[in-house]
């Protein structure tokens, strides 16, 4: 038989090690005839050191480094734009596999002691909440585990390797960027496992939070598979209004969502609280009756309430309540024995605030060019 010349098609694709969980990494090394302990060495290079060059991995033998270069790669998302807001918030626009863009935001707090990274799980979102600009762009695709953890990797790398910076550049992660994380479960959970793994980012379970609009069956599954903090995007305490804001409520109503929260808490070993997110929208859900309904609904649930003043975007049809109105709402809750924090809007000047993470979905129009143009203007 004549010998076949390898072509681009016949050359096996190199495996991207970036999104591999510890188990997957161990299986990879065993499959290429190496010892299992190489997995933790590799994970430390990738996630602690931010290294993507096998040649620089000096505790691996030269033949192994060469073998890895043939069979594998460490490929993170491309950084299309990096911006810093006046308030210290940093934002990255990342290009993922098919040329789509996702956005990741690092928000400092507590005099720099806490640095929370807001991570995206999908390009776009299919759930179409009426007040969310991500929802308005429709759904493009799920991010892979490598693309999800790649956002943490990029943020961490841009601050420098862990050993140099002394501190951890990222201290908390919230899955509150673009997309509904529980509709991309198979990629989100392995990525979150890497966030918790000591050879990954070593974050504690209380410092990794998944936010969901209420995909009830997956909340149950999440509680079985991993222990992280849970945030629920509630936004209304009666089904009629919630269905208007979060159409998914038609499928999983408020009662069944609250029941799922109780089940989730019963699986946590410590006395965890659910975070209830409530976007305050002027004259829609910011009146006293809404605060009373909310307080009654949450009376039995161990939770903390996070009020998010609506972040306006063009053609949303909604308005942001005044600062005073937000504080009145907070006080009504307080009078009913519920404490609530008001989330300060961060990174407004770089479009990094909640619900402004639009990213760009690749299409056949000139969007790409327009986008690059617009961010160049932003960056000036
Ligand atoms: N899909 C998930 C996580 C991403 S949205 C979820 O819905 O929970 C992250 C948070 O931002 C949610 O609480 C969401 O309701 C809120 N949000 C979305 N658009 C917003 C806007 N325009 N203003 C304020 N908060 C918004
Ligand atoms: Fe999707 Fe969350 Fe936006 Fe709703 S609020 S459209 S679930 S990203």
GROMACS .gro file of N, CA, C and O in nm, residues 122-129 134-135 138-140 179-180 183:
model
   64
  122UNK      N    1  -2.220   3.123   2.825
  122UNK     CA    2  -2.271   3.098   2.690
  122UNK      C    3  -2.246   3.222   2.604
  122UNK      O    4  -2.227   3.331   2.657
  123UNK      N    5  -2.249   3.201   2.473
  123UNK     CA    6  -2.250   3.318   2.383
  123UNK      C    7  -2.398   3.348   2.363
  123UNK      O    8  -2.470   3.268   2.303
  124UNK      N    9  -2.443   3.460   2.418
  124UNK     CA   10  -2.585   3.493   2.415
  124UNK      C   11  -2.660   3.412   2.520
  124UNK      O   12  -2.600   3.352   2.609
  125UNK      N   13  -2.793   3.413   2.511
  125UNK     CA   14  -2.876   3.337   2.606
  125UNK      C   15  -3.011   3.315   2.542
  125UNK      O   16  -3.064   3.403   2.474
  126UNK      N   17  -3.068   3.197   2.565
  126UNK     CA   18  -3.196   3.165   2.500
  126UNK      C   19  -3.315   3.206   2.585
  126UNK      O   20  -3.429   3.194   2.540
  127UNK      N   21  -3.292   3.256   2.707
  127UNK     CA   22  -3.406   3.270   2.798
  127UNK      C   23  -3.481   3.403   2.788
  127UNK      O   24  -3.590   3.417   2.841
  128UNK      N   25  -3.423   3.498   2.722
  128UNK     CA   26  -3.494   3.619   2.683
  128UNK      C   27  -3.563   3.694   2.797
  128UNK      O   28  -3.678   3.737   2.782
  129UNK      N   29  -3.495   3.711   2.907
  129UNK     CA   30  -3.553   3.793   3.014
  129UNK      C   31  -3.570   3.935   2.960
  129UNK      O   32  -3.482   3.985   2.888
  134UNK      N   33  -2.819   4.071   2.724
  134UNK     CA   34  -2.766   3.945   2.671
  134UNK      C   35  -2.881   3.866   2.607
  134UNK      O   36  -2.868   3.811   2.498
  135UNK      N   37  -2.993   3.860   2.681
  135UNK     CA   38  -3.111   3.788   2.630
  135UNK      C   39  -3.155   3.841   2.495
  135UNK      O   40  -3.197   3.766   2.406
  138UNK      N   41  -3.010   3.692   2.165
  138UNK     CA   42  -3.040   3.554   2.128
  138UNK      C   43  -2.928   3.460   2.169
  138UNK      O   44  -2.828   3.502   2.226
  139UNK      N   45  -2.948   3.333   2.137
  139UNK     CA   46  -2.852   3.231   2.180
  139UNK      C   47  -2.767   3.190   2.061
  139UNK      O   48  -2.817   3.163   1.953
  140UNK      N   49  -2.635   3.185   2.085
  140UNK     CA   50  -2.546   3.138   1.979
  140UNK      C   51  -2.496   2.998   2.009
  140UNK      O   52  -2.521   2.904   1.936
  179UNK      N   53  -2.519   3.452   2.960
  179UNK     CA   54  -2.567   3.315   2.949
  179UNK      C   55  -2.624   3.257   3.077
  179UNK      O   56  -2.605   3.312   3.186
  180UNK      N   57  -2.697   3.148   3.060
  180UNK     CA   58  -2.756   3.077   3.174
  180UNK      C   59  -2.669   2.955   3.204
  180UNK      O   60  -2.672   2.855   3.130
  183UNK      N   61  -2.793   2.591   3.183
  183UNK     CA   62  -2.826   2.534   3.051
  183UNK      C   63  -2.698   2.494   2.978
  183UNK      O   64  -2.703   2.452   2.862
   0.00000   0.00000   0.00000
